[in-house]
Amino acid sequence: MRLSMSEYPTPSSLLKKYDVPTPRYTSYPTVPCWDTESFSKKEWVTSVRKVFDETNTEKGISLYIHLPFCESLCTYCACTTRITKNHNVEIPYIQAILKEWEMYKKIFGKAPIVRELHLGGGTPTFFSARNLRWLISYLLEGVLIHEDAEFSFEGHPNNTSLDHLQTLRSLGFRRVSFGVQDLDLKVQQTIHRIQPFENLQKVTRDARETGFESISFDLIYGLPFQNPATISDTINKVLTLKPDRISFYSYAHVPWLRPGQRGYGDADLPTDIQKRSLYETGREKLEAADYKELGMDHFALQQDSLYKAHVRGALHRNFMGYTTTNTDLLIGLGASAISDAKYAYAQNVKRVEDYLEAIKDTSAIVKGHLLTEEDLLLKGSILEISCKDSLSPELMNKVVDPTMLGMLAEMEEEGILRLNEGGGLKVTPAGRPFIRNICSVFDKRMRGQVSNDTPLFSKAI
Ligand SMILES: C[S@@+](CC[C@H](N)C(=O)[O-])C[C@H]1O[C@@H](n2cnc3c(N)ncnc32)[C@H](O)[C@@H]1O
Ligand code: SF4
């Protein structure tokens, strides 16, 4: 039986100590720490081909499509978006995505087996259902679909129509995640995202009736003007809809990167201690309603495949977040999209116009990183900690150095983790708020780069 958080009170001194800029570790090395100088597109193509040949048998590949457009800006948002009400942007953008995919298909040299397909954004449902049908049908031409394929998309509850749901369901999509964030009116007004609960009720009902098997909600704690009462109210409402999964994200406050976040002041935001208690309020309510906590900031019902993967030790994490599909090749298409070819990462240019221009004659990649042997071991270690709350002796003994051991020993004294005899570690229940910090011990690439000027990451708590 898991004890409730109140039985593991988190000392405020630890919250203060560890509430420092820290990555979310959807990759290692994280993008700001990539060695872009050593990267070349030629090496990138070699890595893609190598991993494709190694894994395009049983495992298959993952495909992420970045659809950046939104009609209006939610000021809290840290995603890479383009705000416009002009829907003429849809067709040229789809054409560019299809062209980029053709380039990859040429590199593969034979039909890819698609295990995972995710439409992210921005707002995929900015696009008309008709245009999404066109995009997906062409993307899947000449492609084999894995027998356990998972197709999913991010839907905005305000503009996901029945037509979107029916179209995507008929194309094989079975999972959808809806951006909920918070249901309190004052919070919504502050973040410029007015989203009545009725919209969420309707879209959730429509998704179920259309045959979507897994519905996930994104919630955020740490937004301006949230307090335990508003969080409780939001979660009570959410629980009436029983989503299969809930991502309960820590608000990433990065106003130097997202000026929209300057629309409210620091005084409107909860302090680090208040923010953590918002999470605990939410967590207690979710656990009381039979949701299980897994990884960082995620919850799922026991019958959901994400939870089952967690129990089997098969949870995986990539640029899309937690997933059950442990593929080694993730191709990201679209402006700002990131690809992971196991031995190398690559990112496309961020501005939509630059992406459209680049794709006319070549790839849109602007930077990347080639992983060294050590990077691969550190990547494996960080992945294991963030997916399993532990690290095996085999892996730890290969990567640990005296600096890391010193940091880990300090964390053990603080009750955050337990070091096993002979190597390996286990995150304690009291250490769960600090998983990002524990991962950062293994982030050798970040060590040399910490500066006090402009932080590279949002704070850990
Ligand atoms: C691309 S958006 C979701 C789809 C759709 N555009 C919508 O808003 O409903 C992806 C998710 O990222 C999360 N997110 C965006 N900005 C964030 C921030 N500053 N801190 C934490 N999570 C954030 C939100 O939970 C959001 O639902
Ligand atoms: S939260 Fe969603 S709709 Fe709002 S700006 Fe970000 S991506 Fe667009």
Short mmCIF file of C-alpha atoms and ligand atoms in Angstrom, two decimals:
data_model
loop_
_atom_site.label_atom_id
_atom_site.label_comp_id
_atom_site.label_asym_id
_atom_site.label_seq_id
_atom_site.Cartn_x
_atom_site.Cartn_y
_atom_site.Cartn_z
CA MET A 1 0.00 0.00 0.00
CA ARG A 2 1.31 3.43 -0.86
CA LEU A 3 1.21 5.95 1.98
CA SER A 4 -0.36 9.33 1.34
CA MET A 5 1.92 12.29 0.81
CA SER A 6 0.93 13.82 4.14
CA GLU A 7 2.73 10.87 5.77
CA TYR A 8 5.88 11.97 3.97
CA PRO A 9 5.82 15.70 4.62
CA THR A 10 8.27 17.45 2.32
CA PRO A 11 10.47 19.77 4.39
CA SER A 12 10.21 23.32 3.05
CA SER A 13 14.03 23.58 3.26
CA LEU A 14 14.28 20.81 0.65
CA LEU A 15 11.66 22.42 -1.58
CA LYS A 16 13.62 25.65 -1.47
CA LYS A 17 16.96 23.93 -2.05
CA TYR A 18 15.77 21.95 -5.06
CA ASP A 19 13.46 24.49 -6.69
CA VAL A 20 16.14 25.44 -9.19
CA PRO A 21 16.10 25.52 -13.01
CA THR A 22 16.04 21.85 -14.03
CA PRO A 23 15.09 20.07 -17.28
CA ARG A 24 12.05 17.81 -17.62
CA TYR A 25 14.25 15.20 -19.27
CA THR A 26 12.24 14.20 -22.29
CA SER A 27 15.71 13.71 -23.78
CA TYR A 28 19.34 13.45 -22.74
CA PRO A 29 21.26 15.58 -23.46
CA THR A 30 18.55 18.23 -23.26
CA VAL A 31 18.31 20.56 -26.27
CA PRO A 32 20.17 23.57 -24.75
CA CYS A 33 23.09 21.27 -23.93
CA TRP A 34 23.49 19.73 -27.38
CA ASP A 35 26.94 19.83 -28.94
CA THR A 36 25.70 21.42 -32.16
CA GLU A 37 29.23 22.02 -33.50
CA SER A 38 29.98 18.31 -33.92
CA PHE A 39 26.62 17.62 -35.57
CA SER A 40 26.23 17.23 -39.33
CA LYS A 41 23.19 16.40 -41.43
CA LYS A 42 25.21 13.65 -43.09
CA GLU A 43 25.79 11.92 -39.75
CA TRP A 44 22.12 12.42 -38.96
CA VAL A 45 21.09 10.54 -42.09
CA THR A 46 23.55 7.76 -41.24
CA SER A 47 22.03 7.40 -37.74
CA VAL A 48 18.48 7.37 -39.08
CA ARG A 49 19.36 4.66 -41.59
CA LYS A 50 21.21 2.58 -38.97
CA VAL A 51 18.41 2.68 -36.38
CA PHE A 52 15.78 2.15 -39.04
CA ASP A 53 17.53 -1.02 -40.22
CA GLU A 54 17.92 -2.21 -36.62
CA THR A 55 14.34 -1.61 -35.52
CA ASN A 56 11.98 -1.59 -38.48
CA THR A 57 11.10 -5.21 -37.82
CA GLU A 58 9.15 -5.87 -34.64
CA LYS A 59 9.49 -2.55 -32.88
CA GLY A 60 8.50 -0.18 -35.64
CA ILE A 61 8.97 3.58 -35.52
CA SER A 62 7.27 6.61 -33.98
CA LEU A 63 6.05 9.61 -35.90
CA TYR A 64 5.36 13.01 -34.35
CA ILE A 65 3.69 15.75 -36.38
CA HIS A 66 3.92 19.29 -35.03
CA LEU A 67 0.87 21.38 -35.99
CA PRO A 68 1.75 24.77 -34.49
CA PHE A 69 -1.28 26.95 -35.21
CA CYS A 70 -3.72 28.24 -32.57
CA GLU A 71 -6.41 30.88 -33.04
CA SER A 72 -5.55 32.72 -29.84
CA LEU A 73 -2.71 32.74 -27.34
CA CYS A 74 -3.19 31.25 -23.90
CA THR A 75 -0.69 33.43 -22.09
CA TYR A 76 0.67 30.68 -19.83
CA CYS A 77 1.62 28.50 -22.81
CA ALA A 78 5.22 27.33 -23.25
CA CYS A 79 4.63 25.33 -26.46
CA THR A 80 6.00 26.38 -29.86
CA THR A 81 2.96 27.95 -31.48
CA ARG A 82 1.92 30.33 -34.24
CA ILE A 83 -1.15 32.40 -33.43
CA THR A 84 -3.37 33.17 -36.39
CA LYS A 85 -7.00 33.19 -37.41
CA ASN A 86 -6.05 32.73 -41.06
CA HIS A 87 -6.83 29.15 -42.04
CA ASN A 88 -5.19 29.54 -45.46
CA VAL A 89 -2.01 28.44 -43.68
CA GLU A 90 -3.28 24.86 -43.45
CA ILE A 91 -2.67 23.60 -46.98
CA PRO A 92 0.91 24.88 -47.55
CA TYR A 93 1.86 23.54 -44.14
CA ILE A 94 0.45 20.07 -44.88
CA GLN A 95 2.24 20.05 -48.23
CA ALA A 96 5.53 20.79 -46.48
CA ILE A 97 4.98 18.01 -43.91
CA LEU A 98 4.27 15.51 -46.68
CA LYS A 99 7.38 16.61 -48.54
CA GLU A 100 9.48 16.18 -45.41
CA TRP A 101 8.05 12.69 -44.88
CA GLU A 102 8.90 11.75 -48.48
CA MET A 103 12.53 12.71 -47.75
CA TYR A 104 12.59 10.37 -44.77
CA LYS A 105 10.95 7.56 -46.74
CA LYS A 106 13.76 7.86 -49.28
CA ILE A 107 16.32 7.59 -46.48
CA PHE A 108 14.58 4.46 -45.13
CA GLY A 109 14.61 2.80 -48.54
CA LYS A 110 11.71 0.52 -47.63
CA ALA A 111 8.26 0.79 -46.07
CA PRO A 112 8.38 1.95 -42.44
CA ILE A 113 6.30 0.13 -39.83
CA VAL A 114 4.51 2.84 -37.89
CA ARG A 115 3.99 1.88 -34.25
CA GLU A 116 3.15 5.33 -32.90
CA LEU A 117 1.67 8.41 -34.54
CA HIS A 118 1.02 11.56 -32.55
CA LEU A 119 -0.37 14.91 -33.64
CA GLY A 120 0.83 17.63 -31.28
CA GLY A 121 0.95 21.36 -31.28
CA GLY A 122 -0.13 24.05 -31.15
CA THR A 123 -3.61 22.86 -31.81
CA PRO A 124 -4.04 19.98 -34.27
CA THR A 125 -7.79 20.67 -34.26
CA PHE A 126 -7.06 24.14 -35.69
CA PHE A 127 -6.94 22.22 -39.00
CA SER A 128 -10.23 21.25 -40.61
CA ALA A 129 -11.23 17.61 -40.33
CA ARG A 130 -11.04 17.41 -44.11
CA ASN A 131 -7.43 18.65 -44.16
CA LEU A 132 -6.45 16.29 -41.35
CA ARG A 133 -7.90 13.40 -43.36
CA TRP A 134 -5.80 14.48 -46.32
CA LEU A 135 -2.66 14.78 -44.19
CA ILE A 136 -3.03 11.39 -42.48
CA SER A 137 -4.12 9.48 -45.59
CA TYR A 138 -1.06 10.66 -47.52
CA LEU A 139 1.27 10.12 -44.56
CA LEU A 140 0.16 6.51 -44.32
CA GLU A 141 0.50 5.81 -48.03
CA GLY A 142 3.17 3.15 -48.62
CA VAL A 143 3.51 2.63 -44.88
CA LEU A 144 2.89 -0.53 -42.82
CA ILE A 145 0.89 -0.16 -39.63
CA HIS A 146 2.18 -2.07 -36.60
CA GLU A 147 -0.37 -4.48 -35.12
CA ASP A 148 -0.18 -2.64 -31.76
CA ALA A 149 -0.12 0.81 -33.32
CA GLU A 150 -1.14 3.76 -31.15
CA PHE A 151 -2.42 6.85 -32.93
CA SER A 152 -3.17 9.85 -30.73
CA PHE A 153 -3.77 13.58 -30.95
CA GLU A 154 -3.97 16.67 -28.75
CA GLY A 155 -7.40 18.23 -28.92
CA HIS A 156 -8.51 21.63 -27.67
CA PRO A 157 -11.89 21.14 -25.95
CA ASN A 158 -13.12 24.44 -27.40
CA ASN A 159 -12.63 23.50 -31.03
CA THR A 160 -12.57 19.70 -31.33
CA SER A 161 -15.69 18.97 -33.35
CA LEU A 162 -17.59 15.73 -33.81
CA ASP A 163 -16.29 15.82 -37.38
CA HIS A 164 -12.67 15.92 -36.11
CA LEU A 165 -13.33 12.98 -33.80
CA GLN A 166 -15.12 10.86 -36.38
CA THR A 167 -12.52 11.59 -39.04
CA LEU A 168 -9.54 10.77 -36.85
CA ARG A 169 -11.22 7.69 -35.39
CA SER A 170 -11.89 6.38 -38.90
CA LEU A 171 -8.17 6.85 -39.65
CA GLY A 172 -7.16 4.63 -36.72
CA PHE A 173 -6.81 7.16 -33.87
CA ARG A 174 -7.88 5.67 -30.54
CA ARG A 175 -6.29 8.07 -28.05
CA VAL A 176 -6.90 11.73 -27.45
CA SER A 177 -5.58 14.15 -24.85
CA PHE A 178 -7.58 17.26 -24.10
CA GLY A 179 -5.99 20.42 -22.72
CA VAL A 180 -7.98 21.25 -19.60
CA GLN A 181 -5.38 23.10 -17.50
CA ASP A 182 -7.80 24.58 -14.93
CA LEU A 183 -11.56 25.08 -14.68
CA ASP A 184 -11.63 28.12 -12.38
CA LEU A 185 -12.94 31.25 -14.10
CA LYS A 186 -10.47 33.68 -12.51
CA VAL A 187 -7.53 31.44 -13.43
CA GLN A 188 -8.90 31.04 -16.97
CA GLN A 189 -9.37 34.80 -17.35
CA THR A 190 -5.81 35.41 -16.19
CA ILE A 191 -4.30 32.91 -18.64
CA HIS A 192 -6.61 34.00 -21.50
CA ARG A 193 -8.21 30.63 -21.90
CA ILE A 194 -11.93 30.75 -21.30
CA GLN A 195 -13.09 27.18 -21.49
CA PRO A 196 -16.46 26.34 -19.97
CA PHE A 197 -16.77 22.95 -18.28
CA GLU A 198 -19.74 22.19 -20.57
CA ASN A 199 -17.34 22.19 -23.55
CA LEU A 200 -15.18 19.60 -21.83
CA GLN A 201 -18.20 17.50 -20.89
CA LYS A 202 -19.47 17.54 -24.46
CA VAL A 203 -16.16 16.78 -26.16
CA THR A 204 -15.41 13.94 -23.70
CA ARG A 205 -18.83 12.41 -24.31
CA ASP A 206 -18.43 12.81 -28.08
CA ALA A 207 -14.96 11.20 -27.98
CA ARG A 208 -16.28 8.19 -26.06
CA GLU A 209 -19.30 7.81 -28.31
CA THR A 210 -17.07 8.00 -31.37
CA GLY A 211 -15.04 5.06 -30.07
CA PHE A 212 -11.94 6.68 -28.54
CA GLU A 213 -10.62 4.08 -26.10
CA SER A 214 -8.32 6.26 -24.07
CA ILE A 215 -9.01 9.82 -23.03
CA SER A 216 -6.37 11.84 -21.26
CA PHE A 217 -6.66 15.29 -19.67
CA ASP A 218 -3.82 17.78 -19.23
CA LEU A 219 -4.05 19.70 -15.96
CA ILE A 220 -1.53 22.20 -14.61
CA TYR A 221 -0.66 23.15 -11.04
CA GLY A 222 1.12 26.39 -10.19
CA LEU A 223 -0.91 28.70 -12.45
CA PRO A 224 -1.70 32.26 -11.32
CA PHE A 225 -4.46 32.52 -8.68
CA GLN A 226 -4.77 28.79 -8.15
CA ASN A 227 -5.30 27.77 -4.54
CA PRO A 228 -6.22 24.49 -2.83
CA ALA A 229 -9.95 25.29 -3.16
CA THR A 230 -9.78 26.00 -6.92
CA ILE A 231 -7.62 22.92 -7.55
CA SER A 232 -10.03 20.76 -5.55
CA ASP A 233 -12.94 22.14 -7.50
CA THR A 234 -11.21 21.55 -10.85
CA ILE A 235 -10.35 17.97 -9.90
CA ASN A 236 -13.86 17.26 -8.59
CA LYS A 237 -15.27 18.31 -11.94
CA VAL A 238 -12.65 16.33 -13.87
CA LEU A 239 -13.44 13.22 -11.83
CA THR A 240 -17.07 13.30 -12.96
CA LEU A 241 -15.75 12.60 -16.48
CA LYS A 242 -13.35 9.78 -15.45
CA PRO A 243 -10.56 10.29 -17.99
CA ASP A 244 -8.31 7.22 -18.34
CA ARG A 245 -5.14 9.24 -17.83
CA ILE A 246 -4.27 12.60 -16.33
CA SER A 247 -1.08 14.55 -16.89
CA PHE A 248 -0.82 16.88 -13.89
CA TYR A 249 1.96 19.16 -15.12
CA SER A 250 4.03 21.53 -13.07
CA TYR A 251 3.54 25.01 -14.53
CA ALA A 252 6.72 25.98 -16.38
CA HIS A 253 7.29 29.69 -15.82
CA VAL A 254 9.73 30.85 -18.48
CA PRO A 255 8.79 34.48 -19.23
CA TRP A 256 12.19 35.17 -20.82
CA LEU A 257 11.21 32.60 -23.50
CA ARG A 258 7.42 33.17 -23.49
CA PRO A 259 6.66 36.89 -22.99
CA GLY A 260 2.91 36.07 -22.80
CA GLN A 261 3.65 34.89 -19.26
CA ARG A 262 4.41 38.49 -18.32
CA GLY A 263 0.64 39.09 -18.53
CA TYR A 264 0.54 38.32 -14.81
CA GLY A 265 2.99 39.14 -12.05
CA ASP A 266 5.13 36.95 -9.83
CA ALA A 267 2.89 37.91 -6.93
CA ASP A 268 -0.06 36.20 -8.68
CA LEU A 269 1.81 32.89 -8.74
CA PRO A 270 1.94 30.45 -5.82
CA THR A 271 5.26 30.19 -3.99
CA ASP A 272 7.30 26.99 -4.33
CA ILE A 273 5.83 25.62 -1.11
CA GLN A 274 2.27 26.56 -2.07
CA LYS A 275 2.82 25.09 -5.52
CA ARG A 276 3.89 21.73 -4.13
CA SER A 277 0.91 21.68 -1.82
CA LEU A 278 -1.37 22.28 -4.84
CA TYR A 279 0.10 19.12 -6.36
CA GLU A 280 -0.44 17.20 -3.15
CA THR A 281 -4.04 18.40 -2.90
CA GLY A 282 -4.64 17.14 -6.43
CA ARG A 283 -2.75 13.92 -5.90
CA GLU A 284 -4.70 12.99 -2.78
CA LYS A 285 -8.00 13.54 -4.58
CA LEU A 286 -6.89 11.55 -7.60
CA GLU A 287 -5.58 8.66 -5.53
CA ALA A 288 -8.80 8.61 -3.52
CA ALA A 289 -10.59 8.19 -6.85
CA ASP A 290 -8.40 5.17 -7.76
CA TYR A 291 -5.90 6.91 -10.02
CA LYS A 292 -2.32 5.67 -9.70
CA GLU A 293 0.62 8.04 -9.78
CA LEU A 294 3.40 7.12 -12.19
CA GLY A 295 6.59 8.69 -13.41
CA MET A 296 6.69 12.45 -13.03
CA ASP A 297 3.30 14.22 -12.82
CA HIS A 298 1.24 11.42 -14.40
CA PHE A 299 -1.79 9.48 -13.22
CA ALA A 300 -3.76 6.64 -14.80
CA LEU A 301 -6.58 4.27 -13.95
CA GLN A 302 -5.44 0.75 -13.14
CA GLN A 303 -6.89 -0.70 -16.34
CA ASP A 304 -5.10 1.85 -18.53
CA SER A 305 -2.16 0.59 -20.58
CA LEU A 306 0.15 3.31 -19.24
CA TYR A 307 -0.34 2.05 -15.71
CA LYS A 308 0.02 -1.57 -16.83
CA ALA A 309 3.29 -0.65 -18.57
CA HIS A 310 4.44 1.07 -15.38
CA VAL A 311 3.74 -2.09 -13.37
CA ARG A 312 5.60 -4.25 -15.93
CA GLY A 313 8.55 -1.85 -15.83
CA ALA A 314 7.93 -1.09 -19.51
CA LEU A 315 7.18 2.63 -19.28
CA HIS A 316 9.12 4.72 -21.77
CA ARG A 317 9.70 8.46 -22.10
CA ASN A 318 10.50 10.49 -25.20
CA PHE A 319 9.87 13.99 -26.58
CA MET A 320 6.13 13.27 -26.50
CA GLY A 321 6.23 12.44 -22.77
CA TYR A 322 5.46 9.03 -21.21
CA THR A 323 4.52 6.27 -23.63
CA THR A 324 4.06 2.52 -23.74
CA THR A 325 5.73 2.21 -27.12
CA ASN A 326 9.44 1.71 -26.67
CA THR A 327 10.63 2.61 -30.16
CA ASP A 328 14.21 3.60 -30.98
CA LEU A 329 13.40 5.86 -33.91
CA LEU A 330 11.16 8.89 -33.53
CA ILE A 331 10.76 11.07 -36.58
CA GLY A 332 9.42 14.56 -35.88
CA LEU A 333 7.90 16.41 -38.82
CA GLY A 334 7.01 20.11 -38.94
CA ALA A 335 8.33 23.41 -37.64
CA SER A 336 10.38 23.00 -34.43
CA ALA A 337 9.85 19.21 -34.38
CA ILE A 338 12.58 17.13 -32.77
CA SER A 339 13.63 13.67 -33.96
CA ASP A 340 15.45 11.00 -32.00
CA ALA A 341 17.45 8.38 -33.89
CA LYS A 342 18.98 6.76 -30.76
CA TYR A 343 22.55 7.77 -31.66
CA ALA A 344 21.58 11.31 -32.70
CA TYR A 345 18.97 14.03 -32.21
CA ALA A 346 17.89 16.68 -34.70
CA GLN A 347 15.58 19.68 -34.53
CA ASN A 348 13.80 21.53 -37.32
CA VAL A 349 13.79 25.29 -37.67
CA LYS A 350 11.14 26.86 -35.43
CA ARG A 351 9.55 29.65 -37.47
CA VAL A 352 6.79 28.41 -39.76
CA GLU A 353 7.93 30.58 -42.70
CA ASP A 354 11.52 29.34 -42.35
CA TYR A 355 10.29 25.76 -42.24
CA LEU A 356 8.20 26.17 -45.40
CA GLU A 357 11.13 27.81 -47.16
CA ALA A 358 13.71 25.22 -46.06
CA ILE A 359 11.60 22.24 -47.02
CA LYS A 360 11.33 23.47 -50.62
CA ASP A 361 14.77 22.13 -51.48
CA THR A 362 16.28 20.34 -48.52
CA SER A 363 15.62 19.25 -44.94
CA ALA A 364 14.53 21.80 -42.32
CA ILE A 365 17.00 20.62 -39.67
CA VAL A 366 18.88 23.47 -38.02
CA LYS A 367 20.67 21.73 -35.21
CA GLY A 368 21.34 18.38 -33.65
CA HIS A 369 23.54 16.29 -31.41
CA LEU A 370 25.47 13.07 -31.93
CA LEU A 371 25.42 10.93 -28.80
CA THR A 372 28.71 9.61 -27.43
CA GLU A 373 28.98 6.24 -25.67
CA GLU A 374 28.82 8.11 -22.37
CA ASP A 375 25.74 10.09 -23.47
CA LEU A 376 23.97 6.81 -24.28
CA LEU A 377 24.67 5.43 -20.79
CA LEU A 378 23.59 8.66 -19.11
CA LYS A 379 20.47 8.81 -21.30
CA GLY A 380 19.63 5.23 -20.22
CA SER A 381 20.18 6.14 -16.55
CA ILE A 382 17.95 9.23 -16.67
CA LEU A 383 15.29 7.28 -18.55
CA GLU A 384 15.34 4.53 -15.94
CA ILE A 385 15.00 6.96 -13.03
CA SER A 386 12.16 8.90 -14.64
CA CYS A 387 10.26 5.75 -15.69
CA LYS A 388 11.01 3.33 -12.84
CA ASP A 389 11.89 5.55 -9.85
CA SER A 390 15.09 3.53 -9.59
CA LEU A 391 18.41 2.84 -11.26
CA SER A 392 19.96 -0.59 -11.67
CA PRO A 393 23.47 -1.30 -10.30
CA GLU A 394 24.61 -2.39 -13.80
CA LEU A 395 23.89 1.01 -15.29
CA MET A 396 24.79 3.13 -12.29
CA ASN A 397 28.20 1.53 -11.85
CA LYS A 398 29.03 2.31 -15.47
CA VAL A 399 28.28 6.04 -15.22
CA VAL A 400 28.76 7.19 -11.66
CA ASP A 401 31.74 9.41 -10.80
CA PRO A 402 32.89 10.90 -7.45
CA THR A 403 30.96 14.17 -8.02
CA MET A 404 27.74 12.27 -8.66
CA LEU A 405 28.34 9.98 -5.69
CA GLY A 406 28.77 13.02 -3.44
CA MET A 407 25.47 14.50 -4.65
CA LEU A 408 23.65 11.18 -4.31
CA ALA A 409 25.00 10.61 -0.81
CA GLU A 410 23.67 14.04 0.21
CA MET A 411 20.28 13.16 -1.27
CA GLU A 412 20.30 9.89 0.65
CA GLU A 413 20.89 11.82 3.88
CA GLU A 414 17.98 14.06 3.01
CA GLY A 415 15.75 11.01 2.62
CA ILE A 416 15.18 11.57 -1.10
CA LEU A 417 16.65 8.28 -2.26
CA ARG A 418 18.24 5.08 -1.03
CA LEU A 419 21.59 3.91 -2.37
CA ASN A 420 21.82 0.14 -2.62
CA GLU A 421 24.86 -1.77 -1.54
CA GLY A 422 26.81 -2.70 -4.65
CA GLY A 423 25.28 0.11 -6.68
CA GLY A 424 21.89 1.24 -7.89
CA LEU A 425 19.40 3.58 -6.26
CA LYS A 426 15.72 3.78 -5.39
CA VAL A 427 13.71 7.00 -5.11
CA THR A 428 11.88 7.07 -1.77
CA PRO A 429 8.22 8.18 -1.53
CA ALA A 430 9.46 11.41 0.08
CA GLY A 431 11.82 11.87 -2.84
CA ARG A 432 9.15 11.81 -5.56
CA PRO A 433 8.88 15.62 -5.79
CA PHE A 434 12.59 15.66 -6.63
CA ILE A 435 12.81 13.14 -9.49
CA ARG A 436 13.90 15.89 -11.91
CA ASN A 437 16.66 16.86 -9.46
CA ILE A 438 17.80 13.25 -9.09
CA CYS A 439 17.94 12.91 -12.89
CA SER A 440 20.00 16.09 -13.03
CA VAL A 441 22.76 14.43 -10.99
CA PHE A 442 23.38 12.30 -14.10
CA ASP A 443 23.27 15.31 -16.42
CA LYS A 444 27.00 15.70 -17.05
CA ARG A 445 26.38 17.92 -20.08
CA MET A 446 24.52 20.49 -17.98
CA ARG A 447 27.18 20.65 -15.28
CA GLY A 448 29.50 22.84 -17.30
CA GLN A 449 26.73 25.09 -18.56
CA VAL A 450 24.95 26.44 -15.48
CA SER A 451 24.87 30.23 -15.52
CA ASN A 452 23.25 32.70 -13.20
CA ASP A 453 22.15 35.02 -15.99
CA THR A 454 19.30 33.64 -18.06
CA PRO A 455 18.14 30.24 -16.84
CA LEU A 456 17.91 27.51 -19.48
CA PHE A 457 15.03 25.66 -17.82
CA SER A 458 11.94 26.16 -15.68
CA LYS A 459 12.26 25.43 -11.97
CA ALA A 460 12.08 21.83 -10.75
CA ILE A 461 9.19 22.03 -8.27
C1 LIG B 1 -0.08 21.72 -27.27
S1 LIG B 1 -0.91 21.92 -25.79
C2 LIG B 1 -2.43 21.03 -25.88
C3 LIG B 1 -3.36 21.09 -27.07
C4 LIG B 1 -4.21 22.31 -27.27
N1 LIG B 1 -3.44 23.33 -27.90
C5 LIG B 1 -4.85 22.85 -26.03
O1 LIG B 1 -4.40 23.88 -25.54
O2 LIG B 1 -5.80 22.23 -25.54
C6 LIG B 1 0.03 20.78 -24.85
C7 LIG B 1 -0.03 20.86 -23.33
O3 LIG B 1 1.17 21.44 -22.83
C8 LIG B 1 0.92 21.87 -21.50
N2 LIG B 1 1.59 23.17 -21.28
C9 LIG B 1 1.63 24.22 -22.12
N3 LIG B 1 2.31 25.24 -21.54
C10 LIG B 1 2.69 24.82 -20.32
C11 LIG B 1 3.42 25.42 -19.25
N4 LIG B 1 3.85 26.68 -19.32
N5 LIG B 1 3.65 24.68 -18.15
C12 LIG B 1 3.22 23.39 -18.07
N6 LIG B 1 2.51 22.78 -19.02
C13 LIG B 1 2.26 23.49 -20.15
C14 LIG B 1 -0.58 22.04 -21.36
O4 LIG B 1 -1.06 21.18 -20.36
C15 LIG B 1 -1.12 21.70 -22.72
O5 LIG B 1 -2.34 21.01 -22.68
S1 SF4 B 2 -2.32 26.05 -24.67
FE1 SF4 B 2 -2.88 25.08 -26.59
S2 SF4 B 2 -4.30 26.55 -27.55
FE2 SF4 B 2 -3.29 27.66 -25.94
S3 SF4 B 2 -1.59 28.69 -26.99
FE3 SF4 B 2 -0.80 26.75 -26.13
S4 SF4 B 2 -0.96 25.28 -27.75
FE4 SF4 B 2 -2.26 27.03 -28.31
#
